[in-house]
Short mmCIF file of N, CA and C and ligand atoms in Angstrom, two decimals:
data_model
loop_
_atom_site.label_atom_id
_atom_site.label_comp_id
_atom_site.label_asym_id
_atom_site.label_seq_id
_atom_site.Cartn_x
_atom_site.Cartn_y
_atom_site.Cartn_z
N UNK A 1 9.58 -0.50 31.08
CA UNK A 1 8.80 0.52 30.38
C UNK A 1 8.24 -0.05 29.07
N UNK A 2 9.15 -0.59 28.25
CA UNK A 2 8.70 -1.20 26.99
C UNK A 2 8.60 -2.71 27.21
N UNK A 3 7.47 -3.25 26.81
CA UNK A 3 7.32 -4.70 26.92
C UNK A 3 8.07 -5.38 25.80
N UNK A 4 9.31 -5.76 26.08
CA UNK A 4 10.19 -6.30 25.05
C UNK A 4 9.67 -7.62 24.48
N UNK A 5 8.86 -8.32 25.26
CA UNK A 5 8.33 -9.61 24.78
C UNK A 5 7.42 -9.45 23.58
N UNK A 6 6.73 -8.30 23.53
CA UNK A 6 5.80 -8.07 22.43
C UNK A 6 6.53 -7.72 21.13
N UNK A 7 7.75 -7.20 21.28
CA UNK A 7 8.54 -6.84 20.12
C UNK A 7 9.36 -8.05 19.71
N UNK A 8 8.96 -8.70 18.63
CA UNK A 8 9.57 -9.99 18.32
C UNK A 8 10.86 -9.89 17.52
N UNK A 9 10.95 -8.93 16.64
CA UNK A 9 12.10 -8.91 15.74
C UNK A 9 12.44 -7.49 15.35
N UNK A 10 13.68 -7.11 15.56
CA UNK A 10 14.12 -5.77 15.11
C UNK A 10 14.39 -5.87 13.61
N UNK A 11 13.61 -5.11 12.87
CA UNK A 11 13.70 -5.17 11.40
C UNK A 11 14.74 -4.19 10.89
N UNK A 12 14.72 -2.99 11.48
CA UNK A 12 15.65 -1.93 11.07
C UNK A 12 16.27 -1.34 12.33
N UNK A 13 17.57 -1.51 12.47
CA UNK A 13 18.24 -0.98 13.67
C UNK A 13 18.33 0.54 13.58
N UNK A 14 18.62 1.16 14.72
CA UNK A 14 18.76 2.62 14.76
C UNK A 14 19.84 3.08 13.79
N UNK A 15 20.94 2.32 13.73
CA UNK A 15 22.06 2.69 12.85
C UNK A 15 21.66 2.63 11.39
N UNK A 16 20.96 1.57 11.01
CA UNK A 16 20.51 1.39 9.62
C UNK A 16 19.54 2.51 9.23
N UNK A 17 18.63 2.87 10.14
CA UNK A 17 17.67 3.94 9.87
C UNK A 17 18.41 5.26 9.69
N UNK A 18 19.32 5.55 10.61
CA UNK A 18 20.03 6.84 10.55
C UNK A 18 20.84 6.99 9.26
N UNK A 19 21.46 5.89 8.84
CA UNK A 19 22.25 5.92 7.61
C UNK A 19 21.36 6.24 6.41
N UNK A 20 20.21 5.55 6.37
CA UNK A 20 19.29 5.74 5.24
C UNK A 20 18.66 7.14 5.24
N UNK A 21 18.35 7.64 6.42
CA UNK A 21 17.79 9.00 6.52
C UNK A 21 18.81 10.01 5.98
N UNK A 22 20.08 9.77 6.26
CA UNK A 22 21.14 10.63 5.74
C UNK A 22 21.20 10.59 4.23
N UNK A 23 21.03 9.40 3.66
CA UNK A 23 21.04 9.26 2.19
C UNK A 23 19.85 9.99 1.57
N UNK A 24 18.68 9.80 2.18
CA UNK A 24 17.48 10.49 1.69
C UNK A 24 17.67 12.00 1.75
N UNK A 25 18.25 12.47 2.85
CA UNK A 25 18.46 13.90 3.04
C UNK A 25 19.39 14.47 1.96
N UNK A 26 20.39 13.70 1.61
CA UNK A 26 21.32 14.14 0.55
C UNK A 26 20.61 14.29 -0.77
N UNK A 27 19.81 13.27 -1.09
CA UNK A 27 19.07 13.26 -2.36
C UNK A 27 18.08 14.43 -2.40
N UNK A 28 17.35 14.62 -1.33
CA UNK A 28 16.34 15.68 -1.26
C UNK A 28 17.01 17.05 -1.30
N UNK A 29 18.12 17.20 -0.58
CA UNK A 29 18.84 18.49 -0.57
C UNK A 29 19.27 18.86 -1.98
N UNK A 30 19.73 17.87 -2.73
CA UNK A 30 20.15 18.10 -4.12
C UNK A 30 18.95 18.55 -4.96
N UNK A 31 17.83 17.84 -4.82
CA UNK A 31 16.64 18.12 -5.63
C UNK A 31 16.00 19.48 -5.30
N UNK A 32 16.15 19.92 -4.05
CA UNK A 32 15.49 21.17 -3.63
C UNK A 32 16.48 22.33 -3.50
N UNK A 33 17.63 22.17 -4.09
CA UNK A 33 18.66 23.21 -4.06
C UNK A 33 18.09 24.56 -4.52
N UNK A 34 18.26 25.59 -3.72
CA UNK A 34 17.80 26.93 -4.08
C UNK A 34 16.31 27.16 -3.85
N UNK A 35 15.62 26.13 -3.33
CA UNK A 35 14.20 26.31 -3.02
C UNK A 35 13.99 26.21 -1.51
N UNK A 36 12.86 26.70 -1.06
CA UNK A 36 12.53 26.59 0.37
C UNK A 36 11.23 25.79 0.49
N UNK A 37 11.33 24.46 0.52
CA UNK A 37 10.11 23.66 0.56
C UNK A 37 9.39 23.76 1.91
N UNK A 38 8.10 23.45 1.87
CA UNK A 38 7.34 23.30 3.10
C UNK A 38 7.29 21.80 3.37
N UNK A 39 7.93 21.38 4.43
CA UNK A 39 7.95 19.97 4.81
C UNK A 39 6.69 19.73 5.63
N UNK A 40 5.82 18.86 5.12
CA UNK A 40 4.54 18.60 5.80
C UNK A 40 4.56 17.22 6.45
N UNK A 41 4.54 17.21 7.76
CA UNK A 41 4.52 15.95 8.49
C UNK A 41 3.09 15.51 8.75
N UNK A 42 2.84 14.22 8.60
CA UNK A 42 1.52 13.67 8.90
C UNK A 42 1.57 13.11 10.32
N UNK A 43 0.81 13.78 11.20
CA UNK A 43 0.83 13.37 12.62
C UNK A 43 0.04 12.09 12.84
N UNK A 44 0.36 11.28 13.86
CA UNK A 44 1.51 11.62 14.70
C UNK A 44 2.76 10.89 14.24
N UNK A 45 2.58 9.79 13.55
CA UNK A 45 3.68 8.85 13.31
C UNK A 45 4.94 9.43 12.69
N UNK A 46 4.79 10.48 11.85
CA UNK A 46 5.94 10.92 11.06
C UNK A 46 6.87 11.88 11.79
N UNK A 47 6.52 12.30 13.01
CA UNK A 47 7.31 13.38 13.62
C UNK A 47 8.74 12.96 13.96
N UNK A 48 8.96 11.71 14.23
CA UNK A 48 10.32 11.26 14.56
C UNK A 48 11.19 11.28 13.29
N UNK A 49 10.66 10.70 12.23
CA UNK A 49 11.35 10.69 10.93
C UNK A 49 11.58 12.12 10.45
N UNK A 50 10.54 12.93 10.52
CA UNK A 50 10.64 14.31 10.04
C UNK A 50 11.72 15.09 10.79
N UNK A 51 11.79 14.90 12.10
CA UNK A 51 12.76 15.68 12.88
C UNK A 51 14.18 15.24 12.57
N UNK A 52 14.40 13.95 12.33
CA UNK A 52 15.74 13.50 11.94
C UNK A 52 16.08 13.99 10.53
N UNK A 53 15.11 13.86 9.63
CA UNK A 53 15.34 14.24 8.22
C UNK A 53 15.64 15.73 8.09
N UNK A 54 14.83 16.57 8.72
CA UNK A 54 14.98 18.02 8.52
C UNK A 54 16.32 18.54 9.03
N UNK A 55 16.86 17.87 10.05
CA UNK A 55 18.14 18.33 10.59
C UNK A 55 19.32 17.95 9.70
N UNK A 56 19.02 17.10 8.72
CA UNK A 56 20.10 16.71 7.81
C UNK A 56 19.92 17.28 6.40
N UNK A 57 18.87 18.08 6.21
CA UNK A 57 18.67 18.72 4.91
C UNK A 57 19.50 20.00 4.85
N UNK A 58 20.15 20.22 3.72
CA UNK A 58 20.97 21.43 3.62
C UNK A 58 20.19 22.60 3.03
N UNK A 59 19.01 22.34 2.44
CA UNK A 59 18.21 23.43 1.92
C UNK A 59 17.43 24.09 3.07
N UNK A 60 17.07 25.34 2.87
CA UNK A 60 16.24 26.04 3.84
C UNK A 60 14.84 25.46 3.74
N UNK A 61 14.08 25.43 4.79
CA UNK A 61 12.75 24.84 4.73
C UNK A 61 11.83 25.39 5.80
N UNK A 62 10.54 25.14 5.61
CA UNK A 62 9.55 25.44 6.63
C UNK A 62 8.88 24.13 7.00
N UNK A 63 8.32 24.05 8.18
CA UNK A 63 7.68 22.81 8.63
C UNK A 63 6.23 23.08 9.01
N UNK A 64 5.36 22.20 8.63
CA UNK A 64 3.97 22.29 9.04
C UNK A 64 3.45 20.86 9.25
N UNK A 65 2.30 20.75 9.89
CA UNK A 65 1.76 19.42 10.17
C UNK A 65 0.30 19.31 9.78
N UNK A 66 -0.07 18.10 9.44
CA UNK A 66 -1.45 17.80 9.11
C UNK A 66 -1.79 16.54 9.90
N UNK A 67 -3.01 16.42 10.33
CA UNK A 67 -3.38 15.23 11.10
C UNK A 67 -4.69 14.65 10.60
N UNK A 68 -4.70 13.37 10.38
CA UNK A 68 -5.91 12.70 9.90
C UNK A 68 -6.20 11.49 10.78
N UNK A 69 -7.40 11.03 10.70
CA UNK A 69 -7.70 9.77 11.37
C UNK A 69 -8.59 8.96 10.44
N UNK A 70 -8.33 7.68 10.35
CA UNK A 70 -9.19 6.86 9.52
C UNK A 70 -10.12 6.04 10.41
N UNK A 71 -11.32 5.89 9.93
CA UNK A 71 -12.33 5.15 10.68
C UNK A 71 -12.27 3.67 10.34
N UNK A 72 -13.13 2.95 10.96
CA UNK A 72 -13.26 1.54 10.63
C UNK A 72 -12.45 0.67 11.57
N UNK A 73 -12.36 -0.59 11.22
CA UNK A 73 -11.66 -1.56 12.05
C UNK A 73 -10.18 -1.27 12.10
N UNK A 74 -9.54 -1.72 13.15
CA UNK A 74 -8.14 -1.41 13.36
C UNK A 74 -7.25 -1.83 12.20
N UNK A 75 -7.47 -3.00 11.66
CA UNK A 75 -6.54 -3.50 10.66
C UNK A 75 -7.06 -3.40 9.24
N UNK A 76 -8.34 -3.05 9.10
CA UNK A 76 -8.90 -2.90 7.76
C UNK A 76 -9.42 -1.47 7.61
N UNK A 77 -8.75 -0.71 6.77
CA UNK A 77 -9.17 0.68 6.60
C UNK A 77 -10.50 0.74 5.89
N UNK A 78 -11.38 1.62 6.39
CA UNK A 78 -12.70 1.77 5.79
C UNK A 78 -12.65 2.63 4.54
N UNK A 79 -11.53 3.33 4.39
CA UNK A 79 -11.41 4.23 3.25
C UNK A 79 -11.92 5.61 3.56
N UNK A 80 -12.45 5.78 4.76
CA UNK A 80 -12.91 7.10 5.17
C UNK A 80 -11.83 7.77 5.99
N UNK A 81 -11.36 8.90 5.50
CA UNK A 81 -10.31 9.63 6.22
C UNK A 81 -10.88 10.96 6.67
N UNK A 82 -10.60 11.32 7.90
CA UNK A 82 -11.12 12.58 8.45
C UNK A 82 -9.94 13.50 8.77
N UNK A 83 -10.06 14.77 8.41
CA UNK A 83 -9.01 15.74 8.69
C UNK A 83 -9.17 16.25 10.12
N UNK A 84 -8.18 16.01 10.97
CA UNK A 84 -8.24 16.46 12.36
C UNK A 84 -7.56 17.81 12.56
N UNK A 85 -6.46 18.00 11.82
CA UNK A 85 -5.75 19.28 11.88
C UNK A 85 -5.21 19.60 10.50
N UNK A 86 -5.52 20.81 10.03
CA UNK A 86 -5.04 21.24 8.72
C UNK A 86 -3.73 22.02 8.88
N UNK A 87 -3.10 22.33 7.76
CA UNK A 87 -1.90 23.15 7.77
C UNK A 87 -2.22 24.52 8.35
N UNK A 88 -1.19 25.18 8.91
CA UNK A 88 -1.40 26.51 9.48
C UNK A 88 -1.30 27.61 8.42
N UNK A 89 -0.76 27.26 7.24
CA UNK A 89 -0.47 28.30 6.25
C UNK A 89 -1.07 27.99 4.88
N UNK A 90 -1.05 29.04 4.06
CA UNK A 90 -1.44 28.91 2.67
C UNK A 90 -0.21 28.35 1.92
N UNK A 91 -0.40 27.32 1.13
CA UNK A 91 0.74 26.71 0.45
C UNK A 91 0.69 26.91 -1.07
N UNK A 92 -0.17 27.80 -1.52
CA UNK A 92 -0.24 28.08 -2.97
C UNK A 92 1.12 28.58 -3.44
N UNK A 93 1.60 28.02 -4.53
CA UNK A 93 2.88 28.43 -5.11
C UNK A 93 4.11 27.89 -4.39
N UNK A 94 3.89 27.10 -3.35
CA UNK A 94 5.02 26.56 -2.57
C UNK A 94 5.37 25.14 -3.01
N UNK A 95 6.60 24.76 -2.76
CA UNK A 95 7.04 23.39 -3.02
C UNK A 95 6.77 22.57 -1.75
N UNK A 96 5.83 21.64 -1.87
CA UNK A 96 5.44 20.86 -0.69
C UNK A 96 6.10 19.48 -0.75
N UNK A 97 6.72 19.11 0.36
CA UNK A 97 7.25 17.75 0.49
C UNK A 97 6.57 17.11 1.70
N UNK A 98 5.71 16.15 1.43
CA UNK A 98 4.98 15.46 2.50
C UNK A 98 5.88 14.36 3.06
N UNK A 99 6.02 14.32 4.38
CA UNK A 99 6.82 13.28 5.02
C UNK A 99 5.89 12.33 5.77
N UNK A 100 5.96 11.06 5.40
CA UNK A 100 5.10 10.05 6.03
C UNK A 100 5.98 8.95 6.62
N UNK A 101 5.54 8.40 7.74
CA UNK A 101 6.31 7.33 8.37
C UNK A 101 6.18 6.03 7.56
N UNK A 102 4.93 5.64 7.30
CA UNK A 102 4.72 4.38 6.58
C UNK A 102 3.49 4.51 5.68
N UNK A 103 3.61 4.02 4.46
CA UNK A 103 2.46 3.99 3.57
C UNK A 103 2.04 2.54 3.42
N UNK A 104 0.80 2.30 3.78
CA UNK A 104 0.27 0.94 3.79
C UNK A 104 -0.68 0.79 2.60
N UNK A 105 -1.97 0.93 2.81
CA UNK A 105 -2.93 0.89 1.69
C UNK A 105 -2.77 2.11 0.79
N UNK A 106 -2.28 3.18 1.36
CA UNK A 106 -2.11 4.43 0.60
C UNK A 106 -3.34 5.33 0.69
N UNK A 107 -4.35 4.92 1.42
CA UNK A 107 -5.60 5.69 1.49
C UNK A 107 -5.40 7.04 2.19
N UNK A 108 -4.64 7.02 3.28
CA UNK A 108 -4.38 8.25 4.02
C UNK A 108 -3.66 9.25 3.12
N UNK A 109 -2.61 8.76 2.47
CA UNK A 109 -1.82 9.62 1.61
C UNK A 109 -2.62 10.12 0.41
N UNK A 110 -3.45 9.26 -0.17
CA UNK A 110 -4.26 9.65 -1.33
C UNK A 110 -5.18 10.81 -0.94
N UNK A 111 -5.75 10.73 0.24
CA UNK A 111 -6.65 11.77 0.73
C UNK A 111 -5.88 13.09 0.91
N UNK A 112 -4.73 13.00 1.56
CA UNK A 112 -3.92 14.19 1.83
C UNK A 112 -3.39 14.79 0.53
N UNK A 113 -2.98 13.91 -0.37
CA UNK A 113 -2.47 14.34 -1.68
C UNK A 113 -3.52 15.18 -2.41
N UNK A 114 -4.74 14.65 -2.44
CA UNK A 114 -5.83 15.32 -3.13
C UNK A 114 -6.11 16.69 -2.51
N UNK A 115 -6.13 16.71 -1.20
CA UNK A 115 -6.40 17.95 -0.48
C UNK A 115 -5.32 19.00 -0.75
N UNK A 116 -4.04 18.57 -0.76
CA UNK A 116 -2.94 19.53 -0.96
C UNK A 116 -2.83 19.95 -2.42
N UNK A 117 -3.08 19.03 -3.33
CA UNK A 117 -2.99 19.34 -4.76
C UNK A 117 -4.00 20.41 -5.15
N UNK A 118 -5.12 20.43 -4.45
CA UNK A 118 -6.19 21.40 -4.75
C UNK A 118 -5.80 22.82 -4.34
N UNK A 119 -4.69 22.96 -3.61
CA UNK A 119 -4.27 24.30 -3.13
C UNK A 119 -3.23 24.96 -4.03
N UNK A 120 -3.06 24.42 -5.23
CA UNK A 120 -2.14 24.98 -6.23
C UNK A 120 -0.69 25.16 -5.76
N UNK A 121 -0.10 24.11 -5.22
CA UNK A 121 1.32 24.23 -4.86
C UNK A 121 2.18 24.26 -6.12
N UNK A 122 3.41 24.76 -6.01
CA UNK A 122 4.33 24.76 -7.15
C UNK A 122 4.72 23.33 -7.49
N UNK A 123 4.88 22.50 -6.46
CA UNK A 123 5.14 21.08 -6.64
C UNK A 123 4.69 20.34 -5.40
N UNK A 124 4.45 19.04 -5.58
CA UNK A 124 3.96 18.22 -4.47
C UNK A 124 4.64 16.85 -4.56
N UNK A 125 5.47 16.55 -3.58
CA UNK A 125 6.20 15.28 -3.57
C UNK A 125 6.05 14.61 -2.21
N UNK A 126 6.40 13.34 -2.17
CA UNK A 126 6.24 12.56 -0.94
C UNK A 126 7.53 11.82 -0.60
N UNK A 127 7.91 11.89 0.66
CA UNK A 127 8.97 11.03 1.15
C UNK A 127 8.36 10.13 2.23
N UNK A 128 8.52 8.84 2.04
CA UNK A 128 8.01 7.87 3.03
C UNK A 128 9.18 7.05 3.54
N UNK A 129 9.30 6.97 4.85
CA UNK A 129 10.39 6.15 5.39
C UNK A 129 10.16 4.68 5.04
N UNK A 130 8.92 4.23 5.25
CA UNK A 130 8.62 2.82 5.02
C UNK A 130 7.52 2.64 3.98
N UNK A 131 7.70 1.67 3.12
CA UNK A 131 6.75 1.39 2.06
C UNK A 131 6.28 -0.07 2.19
N UNK A 132 5.01 -0.22 2.64
CA UNK A 132 4.42 -1.56 2.79
C UNK A 132 3.62 -1.84 1.52
N UNK A 133 4.34 -2.13 0.48
CA UNK A 133 3.81 -2.12 -0.87
C UNK A 133 2.71 -3.14 -1.15
N UNK A 134 2.80 -4.28 -0.50
CA UNK A 134 1.85 -5.39 -0.77
C UNK A 134 0.38 -4.98 -0.64
N UNK A 135 0.14 -3.99 0.24
CA UNK A 135 -1.24 -3.63 0.53
C UNK A 135 -1.75 -2.42 -0.25
N UNK A 136 -0.93 -1.92 -1.14
CA UNK A 136 -1.27 -0.70 -1.89
C UNK A 136 -2.43 -0.95 -2.84
N UNK A 137 -3.41 -0.04 -2.81
CA UNK A 137 -4.56 -0.23 -3.70
C UNK A 137 -4.48 0.65 -4.94
N UNK A 138 -4.20 1.93 -4.76
CA UNK A 138 -4.25 2.86 -5.89
C UNK A 138 -2.91 3.24 -6.45
N UNK A 139 -2.91 4.24 -7.30
CA UNK A 139 -1.69 4.67 -7.96
C UNK A 139 -0.96 5.77 -7.23
N UNK A 140 -0.61 5.53 -5.98
CA UNK A 140 0.14 6.52 -5.21
C UNK A 140 1.61 6.50 -5.64
N UNK A 141 2.16 7.68 -5.88
CA UNK A 141 3.58 7.76 -6.26
C UNK A 141 4.38 8.25 -5.05
N UNK A 142 5.36 7.46 -4.67
CA UNK A 142 6.26 7.87 -3.59
C UNK A 142 7.57 8.31 -4.23
N UNK A 143 7.91 9.58 -4.07
CA UNK A 143 9.09 10.12 -4.74
C UNK A 143 10.39 9.65 -4.08
N UNK A 144 10.35 9.51 -2.76
CA UNK A 144 11.52 9.04 -2.02
C UNK A 144 11.04 7.99 -1.02
N UNK A 145 11.72 6.85 -1.00
CA UNK A 145 11.36 5.78 -0.08
C UNK A 145 12.60 5.33 0.70
N UNK A 146 12.44 5.21 2.01
CA UNK A 146 13.55 4.74 2.83
C UNK A 146 13.77 3.25 2.68
N UNK A 147 12.73 2.50 3.02
CA UNK A 147 12.82 1.03 2.99
C UNK A 147 11.50 0.42 2.53
N UNK A 148 11.59 -0.64 1.76
CA UNK A 148 10.40 -1.45 1.49
C UNK A 148 10.30 -2.46 2.63
N UNK A 149 9.09 -2.59 3.19
CA UNK A 149 8.94 -3.49 4.34
C UNK A 149 7.83 -4.51 4.07
N UNK A 150 7.92 -5.69 4.69
CA UNK A 150 6.89 -6.71 4.48
C UNK A 150 5.57 -6.35 5.18
N UNK A 151 4.52 -7.05 4.84
CA UNK A 151 3.20 -6.79 5.39
C UNK A 151 3.06 -7.40 6.79
N UNK A 152 3.80 -6.82 7.73
CA UNK A 152 3.68 -7.21 9.14
C UNK A 152 3.49 -5.92 9.93
N UNK A 153 2.92 -6.03 11.13
CA UNK A 153 2.67 -4.82 11.91
C UNK A 153 3.96 -4.35 12.59
N UNK A 154 4.31 -3.11 12.33
CA UNK A 154 5.59 -2.58 12.80
C UNK A 154 5.40 -1.50 13.87
N UNK A 155 6.36 -1.42 14.77
CA UNK A 155 6.34 -0.36 15.79
C UNK A 155 7.73 0.26 15.91
N UNK A 156 7.77 1.42 16.53
CA UNK A 156 9.04 2.10 16.79
C UNK A 156 9.32 3.20 15.80
N UNK A 157 10.24 4.09 16.15
CA UNK A 157 10.65 5.22 15.33
C UNK A 157 9.41 6.01 14.86
N UNK A 158 8.51 6.25 15.80
CA UNK A 158 7.29 7.01 15.51
C UNK A 158 6.05 6.15 15.33
N UNK A 159 6.26 4.90 14.93
CA UNK A 159 5.11 4.00 14.71
C UNK A 159 4.62 3.44 16.03
N UNK A 160 3.30 3.42 16.18
CA UNK A 160 2.74 2.97 17.45
C UNK A 160 1.88 1.73 17.30
N UNK A 161 1.64 1.13 18.45
CA UNK A 161 0.58 0.13 18.56
C UNK A 161 -0.26 0.62 19.73
N UNK A 162 -1.46 1.07 19.47
CA UNK A 162 -2.33 1.68 20.49
C UNK A 162 -1.56 2.75 21.27
N UNK A 163 -0.86 3.61 20.53
CA UNK A 163 -0.12 4.77 21.06
C UNK A 163 1.16 4.41 21.81
N UNK A 164 1.54 3.15 21.84
CA UNK A 164 2.78 2.79 22.54
C UNK A 164 3.89 2.47 21.55
N UNK A 165 5.08 2.44 22.05
CA UNK A 165 6.32 2.06 21.31
C UNK A 165 6.84 3.12 20.34
N UNK A 166 6.23 4.30 20.29
CA UNK A 166 6.69 5.30 19.33
C UNK A 166 8.14 5.73 19.58
N UNK A 167 8.57 5.64 20.82
CA UNK A 167 9.89 6.14 21.19
C UNK A 167 11.05 5.19 20.94
N UNK A 168 10.76 3.98 20.49
CA UNK A 168 11.86 3.05 20.21
C UNK A 168 12.74 3.63 19.09
N UNK A 169 14.06 3.54 19.21
CA UNK A 169 14.93 4.12 18.17
C UNK A 169 15.04 3.24 16.93
N UNK A 170 14.47 2.04 17.00
CA UNK A 170 14.50 1.10 15.88
C UNK A 170 13.08 0.76 15.44
N UNK A 171 12.96 0.06 14.30
CA UNK A 171 11.66 -0.42 13.83
C UNK A 171 11.62 -1.92 14.04
N UNK A 172 10.56 -2.38 14.71
CA UNK A 172 10.45 -3.81 15.02
C UNK A 172 9.09 -4.34 14.64
N UNK A 173 9.03 -5.64 14.40
CA UNK A 173 7.75 -6.31 14.13
C UNK A 173 7.11 -6.63 15.47
N UNK A 174 5.79 -6.46 15.54
CA UNK A 174 5.05 -6.78 16.76
C UNK A 174 4.64 -8.23 16.74
N UNK A 175 4.80 -8.89 17.85
CA UNK A 175 4.26 -10.23 17.98
C UNK A 175 2.93 -10.12 18.68
N UNK A 176 1.87 -10.66 18.07
CA UNK A 176 0.57 -10.62 18.75
C UNK A 176 -0.21 -11.87 18.40
N UNK A 177 -1.28 -12.05 19.15
CA UNK A 177 -2.05 -13.30 19.06
C UNK A 177 -2.70 -13.48 17.68
N UNK A 178 -3.25 -12.36 17.15
CA UNK A 178 -4.00 -12.50 15.90
C UNK A 178 -3.19 -12.03 14.68
N UNK A 179 -1.90 -11.92 14.86
CA UNK A 179 -1.03 -11.68 13.71
C UNK A 179 -0.97 -10.24 13.21
N UNK A 180 -1.75 -9.38 13.79
CA UNK A 180 -1.71 -7.98 13.33
C UNK A 180 -2.05 -7.10 14.52
N UNK A 181 -1.90 -5.81 14.35
CA UNK A 181 -2.23 -4.90 15.43
C UNK A 181 -3.01 -3.75 14.91
N UNK A 182 -3.47 -2.89 15.79
CA UNK A 182 -4.27 -1.75 15.37
C UNK A 182 -3.46 -0.74 14.56
N UNK A 183 -4.09 -0.08 13.61
CA UNK A 183 -3.38 0.91 12.79
C UNK A 183 -3.46 2.26 13.46
P1 IMP B 1 -2.76 3.68 4.98
O1 IMP B 1 -3.81 4.73 4.86
O2 IMP B 1 -3.35 2.30 4.92
O3 IMP B 1 -1.62 3.84 3.98
O4 IMP B 1 -2.18 3.78 6.42
C1 IMP B 1 -1.21 4.67 6.74
C2 IMP B 1 -1.15 4.87 8.25
O5 IMP B 1 -1.50 3.68 8.98
C3 IMP B 1 0.26 5.20 8.64
O6 IMP B 1 0.48 6.58 8.59
C4 IMP B 1 0.33 4.66 10.04
O7 IMP B 1 -0.13 5.61 10.95
C5 IMP B 1 -0.60 3.48 10.04
N1 IMP B 1 0.13 2.20 9.84
C6 IMP B 1 0.17 1.44 8.72
N2 IMP B 1 0.92 0.35 8.90
C7 IMP B 1 1.39 0.42 10.17
C8 IMP B 1 2.25 -0.43 10.97
O8 IMP B 1 2.76 -1.48 10.55
N3 IMP B 1 2.49 0.00 12.25
C9 IMP B 1 1.98 1.15 12.76
N4 IMP B 1 1.17 1.97 12.05
C10 IMP B 1 0.88 1.60 10.77
MG1 MG B 2 0.84 7.94 10.01
#
């Protein structure tokens, strides 16, 4: 089913991910004590992380999803982000916690941040499982980060390569001919 040859190196095992998600959940539960945040998942990649995280949060919460697509070449973002699916609800006055699988250039998140900030939430924070910091262009603030990862193309735990490998329970580096894969 999974072409194991293409997956060259397991970077984060399922156990390591689960442990860290538990730590993040503890920290977030403490920070959101007595509040009911709206957890906003960015489709599709973040749904695996979000579903593990939300089940370990002790605060009450609501879940919603947003979906964007960026244009341009697979490995070089054009900087143009298009909204494919917006939130289902009004989030004015709500505490929003955006959950992202991986932040690379930060362009996707910058776009979503701007869009959500304009809706007058009570607060707006971000939790990213993976932070590919080397490629960051702007001043994006990540409030909670699972792991800092190197600038290699990763798959698994929600991350895909041409829509494949999302179901792997671990995060692995992809081996490919030209050193990178589609975003
Ligand atoms: P950014 O706008 O450059 O920060 O890109 C963020 C999005 O690109 C993420 O939400 C992922 O969907 C995708 N992405 C970035 N790096 C990787 C990777 O290594 N593997 C799979 N998807 C990635
Ligand atoms: Mg994504």
